[in-house]
Amino acid sequence: DGGITQSPKYLFRKEGQNVTLSCEQNLNHDAMYWYRQDPGQGLRLIYYSQIVNDFQKGDIAEGYSVSREKKESFPLTVTSAQKNPTAFYLCASSSLRPRDRGGETQYFGPGTRLLVL
Amino acid sequence: SQQGEEDPQALSIQEGENATMNCSYKTSINNLQWYRQNSGRGLVHLILIRSNEREKHSGRLRVTLDTSKKSSSLLITASRAADTASYFCAVFTGGGNKLTFGTGTQLKVEL
């Protein structure tokens, strides 16, 4: 099966703790993205990466960190500096093929719900 | 910043009726996309319309784009209970190969 997997489905964070959310894709996509979704709201971009070993901040990067050591993997760490981490986190990928082939379309994982204890 | 604003925020219709939702955006775009999200799940891409296109169809979906008004609409015809979900528009401006998502319309189709 080709697709994007995220783990865990639910994650609990204690005060002052860093936690890491996993995102893996086997679609051979170049670009990967992390979004945060709060209840009843749209998606806000945290970080994105278009190539291995390179990534850029999105609109709400503060309190988060990422790495892109492999094409297939783009883990997100929610650090203790993120004071309001409770949200639904979505990972996505896209191929970045020439635009007339729809390479801008993003494929999403099932999400990780992060809760604070 | 969220560029897309969707209207209405919530929509409740009977099965068999048509559902129309609208999206407005602020800057020039390369294309506009619509996604669907079932409760507690990831998003699924529905349809993409480019800035030089005015209308596009896919099954029961019809999308229009008016770049002069910076707006788009998604029409779902002959709705089914299984269409119950949140629908998001997203604009692709080309810079950084990113999408900027709207706030979403929550559609409920009742039997």
PDB file of C-alpha atoms in Angstrom:
ATOM      1  CA  ASP A   1       0.000   0.000   0.000  1.00  0.00           C
ATOM      2  CA  GLY A   2       1.344   3.423  -0.926  1.00  0.00           C
ATOM      3  CA  GLY A   3       0.658   6.288   1.402  1.00  0.00           C
ATOM      4  CA  ILE A   4       1.569   8.329   4.418  1.00  0.00           C
ATOM      5  CA  THR A   5       1.613   6.973   7.927  1.00  0.00           C
ATOM      6  CA  GLN A   6       1.647   8.929  11.141  1.00  0.00           C
ATOM      7  CA  SER A   7       2.265   7.593  14.617  1.00  0.00           C
ATOM      8  CA  PRO A   8       1.116   7.511  17.260  1.00  0.00           C
ATOM      9  CA  LYS A   9      -2.598   8.186  16.754  1.00  0.00           C
ATOM     10  CA  TYR A  10      -2.802   9.755  20.226  1.00  0.00           C
ATOM     11  CA  LEU A  11       0.062  11.270  22.204  1.00  0.00           C
ATOM     12  CA  PHE A  12       0.120  12.647  25.716  1.00  0.00           C
ATOM     13  CA  ARG A  13       2.631  15.237  26.791  1.00  0.00           C
ATOM     14  CA  LYS A  14       3.600  16.164  30.308  1.00  0.00           C
ATOM     15  CA  GLU A  15       4.611  19.676  31.321  1.00  0.00           C
ATOM     16  CA  GLY A  16       8.151  20.502  30.184  1.00  0.00           C
ATOM     17  CA  GLN A  17       8.459  17.411  28.013  1.00  0.00           C
ATOM     18  CA  ASN A  18       9.532  17.222  24.369  1.00  0.00           C
ATOM     19  CA  VAL A  19       7.584  14.775  22.224  1.00  0.00           C
ATOM     20  CA  THR A  20       8.193  13.581  18.657  1.00  0.00           C
ATOM     21  CA  LEU A  21       5.525  12.809  16.084  1.00  0.00           C
ATOM     22  CA  SER A  22       6.435  10.410  13.311  1.00  0.00           C
ATOM     23  CA  CYS A  23       5.593  10.831   9.615  1.00  0.00           C
ATOM     24  CA  GLU A  24       6.654   8.348   6.930  1.00  0.00           C
ATOM     25  CA  GLN A  25       5.729   8.214   3.235  1.00  0.00           C
ATOM     26  CA  ASN A  26       6.418   5.622   0.555  1.00  0.00           C
ATOM     27  CA  LEU A  27       5.106   7.728  -2.342  1.00  0.00           C
ATOM     28  CA  ASN A  28       8.616   8.824  -3.373  1.00  0.00           C
ATOM     29  CA  HIS A  29       7.530  12.427  -2.863  1.00  0.00           C
ATOM     30  CA  ASP A  30      10.139  15.164  -2.586  1.00  0.00           C
ATOM     31  CA  ALA A  31       8.175  17.580  -0.395  1.00  0.00           C
ATOM     32  CA  MET A  32       6.744  17.012   3.060  1.00  0.00           C
ATOM     33  CA  TYR A  33       4.710  19.292   5.314  1.00  0.00           C
ATOM     34  CA  TRP A  34       3.517  19.558   8.905  1.00  0.00           C
ATOM     35  CA  TYR A  35       0.242  21.295   9.789  1.00  0.00           C
ATOM     36  CA  ARG A  36      -1.523  22.052  13.017  1.00  0.00           C
ATOM     37  CA  GLN A  37      -5.337  22.020  13.202  1.00  0.00           C
ATOM     38  CA  ASP A  38      -7.242  23.429  16.158  1.00  0.00           C
ATOM     39  CA  PRO A  39     -10.911  22.521  16.742  1.00  0.00           C
ATOM     40  CA  GLY A  40     -13.228  23.953  14.120  1.00  0.00           C
ATOM     41  CA  GLN A  41     -10.399  25.665  12.291  1.00  0.00           C
ATOM     42  CA  GLY A  42      -8.363  25.281   9.157  1.00  0.00           C
ATOM     43  CA  LEU A  43      -4.799  24.056   8.815  1.00  0.00           C
ATOM     44  CA  ARG A  44      -1.790  26.168   9.703  1.00  0.00           C
ATOM     45  CA  LEU A  45       1.645  25.329   8.316  1.00  0.00           C
ATOM     46  CA  ILE A  46       4.360  24.586  10.879  1.00  0.00           C
ATOM     47  CA  TYR A  47       7.339  23.458   8.765  1.00  0.00           C
ATOM     48  CA  TYR A  48       7.929  22.126   5.287  1.00  0.00           C
ATOM     49  CA  SER A  49      10.755  20.472   3.398  1.00  0.00           C
ATOM     50  CA  GLN A  50      11.313  20.234  -0.337  1.00  0.00           C
ATOM     51  CA  ILE A  51      14.482  18.168  -0.254  1.00  0.00           C
ATOM     52  CA  VAL A  52      16.474  15.999   2.120  1.00  0.00           C
ATOM     53  CA  ASN A  53      18.533  17.923   4.711  1.00  0.00           C
ATOM     54  CA  ASP A  54      16.648  21.149   4.056  1.00  0.00           C
ATOM     55  CA  PHE A  55      13.482  22.608   5.583  1.00  0.00           C
ATOM     56  CA  GLN A  56      11.754  25.957   6.032  1.00  0.00           C
ATOM     57  CA  LYS A  57       9.611  27.512   8.725  1.00  0.00           C
ATOM     58  CA  GLY A  58       5.930  27.901   8.072  1.00  0.00           C
ATOM     59  CA  ASP A  59       3.541  30.341   9.695  1.00  0.00           C
ATOM     60  CA  ILE A  60       3.692  28.930  13.240  1.00  0.00           C
ATOM     61  CA  ALA A  61       7.139  27.338  13.687  1.00  0.00           C
ATOM     62  CA  GLU A  62       7.860  28.635  17.188  1.00  0.00           C
ATOM     63  CA  GLY A  63       8.080  25.814  19.735  1.00  0.00           C
ATOM     64  CA  TYR A  64       8.526  23.128  17.063  1.00  0.00           C
ATOM     65  CA  SER A  65      11.517  21.514  15.350  1.00  0.00           C
ATOM     66  CA  VAL A  66      11.916  19.094  12.433  1.00  0.00           C
ATOM     67  CA  SER A  67      14.548  17.069  10.627  1.00  0.00           C
ATOM     68  CA  ARG A  68      14.695  15.566   7.130  1.00  0.00           C
ATOM     69  CA  GLU A  69      17.510  13.029   7.106  1.00  0.00           C
ATOM     70  CA  LYS A  70      15.719  10.655   4.738  1.00  0.00           C
ATOM     71  CA  LYS A  71      13.355  11.342   1.847  1.00  0.00           C
ATOM     72  CA  GLU A  72      10.717   9.077   3.401  1.00  0.00           C
ATOM     73  CA  SER A  73      10.695  10.569   6.885  1.00  0.00           C
ATOM     74  CA  PHE A  74       9.887  13.989   8.374  1.00  0.00           C
ATOM     75  CA  PRO A  75       9.529  13.814  12.172  1.00  0.00           C
ATOM     76  CA  LEU A  76       8.152  16.761  14.137  1.00  0.00           C
ATOM     77  CA  THR A  77       9.263  17.520  17.693  1.00  0.00           C
ATOM     78  CA  VAL A  78       6.955  19.554  19.882  1.00  0.00           C
ATOM     79  CA  THR A  79       9.268  21.184  22.394  1.00  0.00           C
ATOM     80  CA  SER A  80       8.570  22.427  25.895  1.00  0.00           C
ATOM     81  CA  ALA A  81       8.681  25.943  24.452  1.00  0.00           C
ATOM     82  CA  GLN A  82       5.316  25.306  22.765  1.00  0.00           C
ATOM     83  CA  LYS A  83       2.967  26.426  25.525  1.00  0.00           C
ATOM     84  CA  ASN A  84      -0.292  25.389  23.877  1.00  0.00           C
ATOM     85  CA  PRO A  85       0.465  22.139  22.059  1.00  0.00           C
ATOM     86  CA  THR A  86      -2.978  20.531  22.286  1.00  0.00           C
ATOM     87  CA  ALA A  87      -4.098  20.102  18.673  1.00  0.00           C
ATOM     88  CA  PHE A  88      -4.478  17.694  15.776  1.00  0.00           C
ATOM     89  CA  TYR A  89      -1.251  17.403  13.778  1.00  0.00           C
ATOM     90  CA  LEU A  90      -1.326  16.469  10.112  1.00  0.00           C
ATOM     91  CA  CYS A  91       1.576  15.473   7.892  1.00  0.00           C
ATOM     92  CA  ALA A  92       1.380  15.717   4.107  1.00  0.00           C
ATOM     93  CA  SER A  93       3.576  15.151   1.082  1.00  0.00           C
ATOM     94  CA  SER A  94       3.623  16.206  -2.559  1.00  0.00           C
ATOM     95  CA  SER A  95       5.644  15.208  -5.575  1.00  0.00           C
ATOM     96  CA  LEU A  96       6.646  18.645  -6.902  1.00  0.00           C
ATOM     97  CA  ARG A  97       6.469  17.213 -10.414  1.00  0.00           C
ATOM     98  CA  PRO A  98       6.011  19.759 -13.189  1.00  0.00           C
ATOM     99  CA  ARG A  99       2.882  21.693 -12.370  1.00  0.00           C
ATOM    100  CA  ASP A 100       0.897  20.612 -15.385  1.00  0.00           C
ATOM    101  CA  ARG A 101       0.824  17.138 -13.897  1.00  0.00           C
ATOM    102  CA  GLY A 102      -0.777  18.230 -10.634  1.00  0.00           C
ATOM    103  CA  GLY A 103       2.354  17.962  -8.563  1.00  0.00           C
ATOM    104  CA  GLU A 104       1.008  20.581  -6.208  1.00  0.00           C
ATOM    105  CA  THR A 105      -1.612  18.205  -4.816  1.00  0.00           C
ATOM    106  CA  GLN A 106      -0.889  17.151  -1.253  1.00  0.00           C
ATOM    107  CA  TYR A 107      -1.502  13.717   0.230  1.00  0.00           C
ATOM    108  CA  PHE A 108      -2.272  13.576   3.935  1.00  0.00           C
ATOM    109  CA  GLY A 109      -1.640  11.122   6.721  1.00  0.00           C
ATOM    110  CA  PRO A 110      -4.343  10.166   9.256  1.00  0.00           C
ATOM    111  CA  GLY A 111      -3.099  12.631  11.890  1.00  0.00           C
ATOM    112  CA  THR A 112      -1.846  12.552  15.472  1.00  0.00           C
ATOM    113  CA  ARG A 113      -3.886  14.054  18.275  1.00  0.00           C
ATOM    114  CA  LEU A 114      -1.643  15.581  20.953  1.00  0.00           C
ATOM    115  CA  LEU A 115      -3.039  16.119  24.425  1.00  0.00           C
ATOM    116  CA  VAL A 116      -1.411  17.712  27.454  1.00  0.00           C
ATOM    117  CA  LEU A 117      -1.581  15.943  30.822  1.00  0.00           C
TER     118      LEU A 117
ATOM    119  CA  SER B   1      -1.805  33.502   7.697  1.00  0.00           C
ATOM    120  CA  GLN B   2      -4.921  31.882   6.349  1.00  0.00           C
ATOM    121  CA  GLN B   3      -5.740  33.253   2.981  1.00  0.00           C
ATOM    122  CA  GLY B   4      -8.972  31.421   2.223  1.00  0.00           C
ATOM    123  CA  GLU B   5     -12.198  32.346   3.890  1.00  0.00           C
ATOM    124  CA  GLU B   6     -15.064  29.973   3.408  1.00  0.00           C
ATOM    125  CA  ASP B   7     -18.733  30.565   3.490  1.00  0.00           C
ATOM    126  CA  PRO B   8     -20.875  29.289   5.016  1.00  0.00           C
ATOM    127  CA  GLN B   9     -19.060  27.951   8.085  1.00  0.00           C
ATOM    128  CA  ALA B  10     -21.688  25.249   8.428  1.00  0.00           C
ATOM    129  CA  LEU B  11     -24.340  23.875   6.088  1.00  0.00           C
ATOM    130  CA  SER B  12     -27.077  21.352   6.764  1.00  0.00           C
ATOM    131  CA  ILE B  13     -29.113  19.876   3.888  1.00  0.00           C
ATOM    132  CA  GLN B  14     -31.288  16.897   3.085  1.00  0.00           C
ATOM    133  CA  GLU B  15     -30.024  13.964   1.068  1.00  0.00           C
ATOM    134  CA  GLY B  16     -30.558  14.539  -2.642  1.00  0.00           C
ATOM    135  CA  GLU B  17     -30.200  18.312  -2.407  1.00  0.00           C
ATOM    136  CA  ASN B  18     -27.264  20.251  -3.829  1.00  0.00           C
ATOM    137  CA  ALA B  19     -24.634  21.797  -1.555  1.00  0.00           C
ATOM    138  CA  THR B  20     -22.749  24.942  -2.477  1.00  0.00           C
ATOM    139  CA  MET B  21     -19.822  26.338  -0.570  1.00  0.00           C
ATOM    140  CA  ASN B  22     -17.727  29.375  -1.376  1.00  0.00           C
ATOM    141  CA  CYS B  23     -14.112  30.385  -0.893  1.00  0.00           C
ATOM    142  CA  SER B  24     -12.523  33.821  -1.147  1.00  0.00           C
ATOM    143  CA  TYR B  25      -8.827  34.545  -1.193  1.00  0.00           C
ATOM    144  CA  LYS B  26      -6.576  37.596  -1.172  1.00  0.00           C
ATOM    145  CA  THR B  27      -3.643  37.322  -3.601  1.00  0.00           C
ATOM    146  CA  SER B  28      -2.891  36.072  -7.096  1.00  0.00           C
ATOM    147  CA  ILE B  29      -2.849  32.304  -7.314  1.00  0.00           C
ATOM    148  CA  ASN B  30      -1.431  29.564  -9.497  1.00  0.00           C
ATOM    149  CA  ASN B  31      -4.263  27.161  -8.681  1.00  0.00           C
ATOM    150  CA  LEU B  32      -6.985  26.526  -6.124  1.00  0.00           C
ATOM    151  CA  GLN B  33      -7.731  23.124  -4.637  1.00  0.00           C
ATOM    152  CA  TRP B  34     -10.576  21.636  -2.634  1.00  0.00           C
ATOM    153  CA  TYR B  35     -10.067  19.008   0.060  1.00  0.00           C
ATOM    154  CA  ARG B  36     -12.434  16.986   2.191  1.00  0.00           C
ATOM    155  CA  GLN B  37     -11.910  15.939   5.816  1.00  0.00           C
ATOM    156  CA  ASN B  38     -14.003  13.382   7.619  1.00  0.00           C
ATOM    157  CA  SER B  39     -14.171  13.908  11.362  1.00  0.00           C
ATOM    158  CA  GLY B  40     -10.853  13.170  13.053  1.00  0.00           C
ATOM    159  CA  ARG B  41      -9.161  12.067   9.841  1.00  0.00           C
ATOM    160  CA  GLY B  42      -6.654  13.402   7.327  1.00  0.00           C
ATOM    161  CA  LEU B  43      -7.598  15.489   4.311  1.00  0.00           C
ATOM    162  CA  VAL B  44      -8.350  14.010   0.904  1.00  0.00           C
ATOM    163  CA  HIS B  45      -7.806  15.942  -2.305  1.00  0.00           C
ATOM    164  CA  LEU B  46     -10.982  16.402  -4.374  1.00  0.00           C
ATOM    165  CA  ILE B  47     -10.239  18.673  -7.301  1.00  0.00           C
ATOM    166  CA  LEU B  48      -7.744  21.271  -8.583  1.00  0.00           C
ATOM    167  CA  ILE B  49      -8.582  24.228 -10.804  1.00  0.00           C
ATOM    168  CA  ARG B  50      -5.886  26.379 -12.384  1.00  0.00           C
ATOM    169  CA  SER B  51      -5.928  30.155 -12.593  1.00  0.00           C
ATOM    170  CA  ASN B  52      -6.610  30.060 -16.350  1.00  0.00           C
ATOM    171  CA  GLU B  53      -9.639  27.762 -15.910  1.00  0.00           C
ATOM    172  CA  ARG B  54     -13.142  28.914 -15.047  1.00  0.00           C
ATOM    173  CA  GLU B  55     -14.973  25.662 -14.377  1.00  0.00           C
ATOM    174  CA  LYS B  56     -14.109  22.049 -13.739  1.00  0.00           C
ATOM    175  CA  HIS B  57     -16.137  18.913 -13.118  1.00  0.00           C
ATOM    176  CA  SER B  58     -15.368  15.635 -11.400  1.00  0.00           C
ATOM    177  CA  GLY B  59     -18.249  13.231 -10.876  1.00  0.00           C
ATOM    178  CA  ARG B  60     -20.821  15.038  -8.694  1.00  0.00           C
ATOM    179  CA  LEU B  61     -18.422  17.917  -8.028  1.00  0.00           C
ATOM    180  CA  ARG B  62     -18.393  21.185  -9.930  1.00  0.00           C
ATOM    181  CA  VAL B  63     -15.844  23.884  -9.158  1.00  0.00           C
ATOM    182  CA  THR B  64     -15.821  27.410 -10.501  1.00  0.00           C
ATOM    183  CA  LEU B  65     -13.105  30.019 -10.238  1.00  0.00           C
ATOM    184  CA  ASP B  66     -13.441  33.770 -10.718  1.00  0.00           C
ATOM    185  CA  THR B  67      -9.982  35.309 -10.491  1.00  0.00           C
ATOM    186  CA  SER B  68     -11.340  38.845 -10.921  1.00  0.00           C
ATOM    187  CA  LYS B  69     -13.369  38.417  -7.729  1.00  0.00           C
ATOM    188  CA  LYS B  70     -10.756  36.153  -6.105  1.00  0.00           C
ATOM    189  CA  SER B  71     -13.381  33.563  -5.328  1.00  0.00           C
ATOM    190  CA  SER B  72     -14.267  29.945  -5.992  1.00  0.00           C
ATOM    191  CA  SER B  73     -17.286  27.779  -5.357  1.00  0.00           C
ATOM    192  CA  LEU B  74     -17.695  24.038  -4.875  1.00  0.00           C
ATOM    193  CA  LEU B  75     -21.013  22.475  -5.806  1.00  0.00           C
ATOM    194  CA  ILE B  76     -21.866  18.936  -4.740  1.00  0.00           C
ATOM    195  CA  THR B  77     -24.911  17.693  -6.615  1.00  0.00           C
ATOM    196  CA  ALA B  78     -27.385  15.071  -5.392  1.00  0.00           C
ATOM    197  CA  SER B  79     -25.746  14.938  -1.981  1.00  0.00           C
ATOM    198  CA  ARG B  80     -25.560  11.752   0.063  1.00  0.00           C
ATOM    199  CA  ALA B  81     -25.218  11.150   3.796  1.00  0.00           C
ATOM    200  CA  ALA B  82     -21.671   9.956   3.069  1.00  0.00           C
ATOM    201  CA  ASP B  83     -20.807  13.490   1.872  1.00  0.00           C
ATOM    202  CA  THR B  84     -21.012  14.677   5.487  1.00  0.00           C
ATOM    203  CA  ALA B  85     -17.570  16.143   6.180  1.00  0.00           C
ATOM    204  CA  SER B  86     -15.623  19.402   6.347  1.00  0.00           C
ATOM    205  CA  TYR B  87     -14.548  20.915   3.051  1.00  0.00           C
ATOM    206  CA  PHE B  88     -11.508  23.163   2.705  1.00  0.00           C
ATOM    207  CA  CYS B  89     -10.249  25.308  -0.114  1.00  0.00           C
ATOM    208  CA  ALA B  90      -6.511  25.816  -0.465  1.00  0.00           C
ATOM    209  CA  VAL B  91      -4.618  28.214  -2.696  1.00  0.00           C
ATOM    210  CA  PHE B  92      -1.277  27.511  -4.328  1.00  0.00           C
ATOM    211  CA  THR B  93       0.627  30.661  -5.097  1.00  0.00           C
ATOM    212  CA  GLY B  94       3.811  29.002  -6.340  1.00  0.00           C
ATOM    213  CA  GLY B  95       6.125  30.583  -3.804  1.00  0.00           C
ATOM    214  CA  GLY B  96       7.748  27.852  -1.727  1.00  0.00           C
ATOM    215  CA  ASN B  97       5.430  25.195  -3.175  1.00  0.00           C
ATOM    216  CA  LYS B  98       3.045  25.665  -0.284  1.00  0.00           C
ATOM    217  CA  LEU B  99      -0.710  25.545   0.079  1.00  0.00           C
ATOM    218  CA  THR B 100      -2.613  28.023   2.237  1.00  0.00           C
ATOM    219  CA  PHE B 101      -5.852  26.582   3.583  1.00  0.00           C
ATOM    220  CA  GLY B 102      -9.161  28.219   4.296  1.00  0.00           C
ATOM    221  CA  THR B 103     -11.180  27.869   7.467  1.00  0.00           C
ATOM    222  CA  GLY B 104     -13.508  25.211   6.083  1.00  0.00           C
ATOM    223  CA  THR B 105     -17.219  24.563   5.639  1.00  0.00           C
ATOM    224  CA  GLN B 106     -18.788  21.854   7.774  1.00  0.00           C
ATOM    225  CA  LEU B 107     -21.393  20.023   5.677  1.00  0.00           C
ATOM    226  CA  LYS B 108     -24.035  17.786   7.204  1.00  0.00           C
ATOM    227  CA  VAL B 109     -26.264  15.762   4.900  1.00  0.00           C
ATOM    228  CA  GLU B 110     -29.292  14.325   6.653  1.00  0.00           C
ATOM    229  CA  LEU B 111     -31.348  11.331   5.575  1.00  0.00           C
TER     230      LEU B 111
END
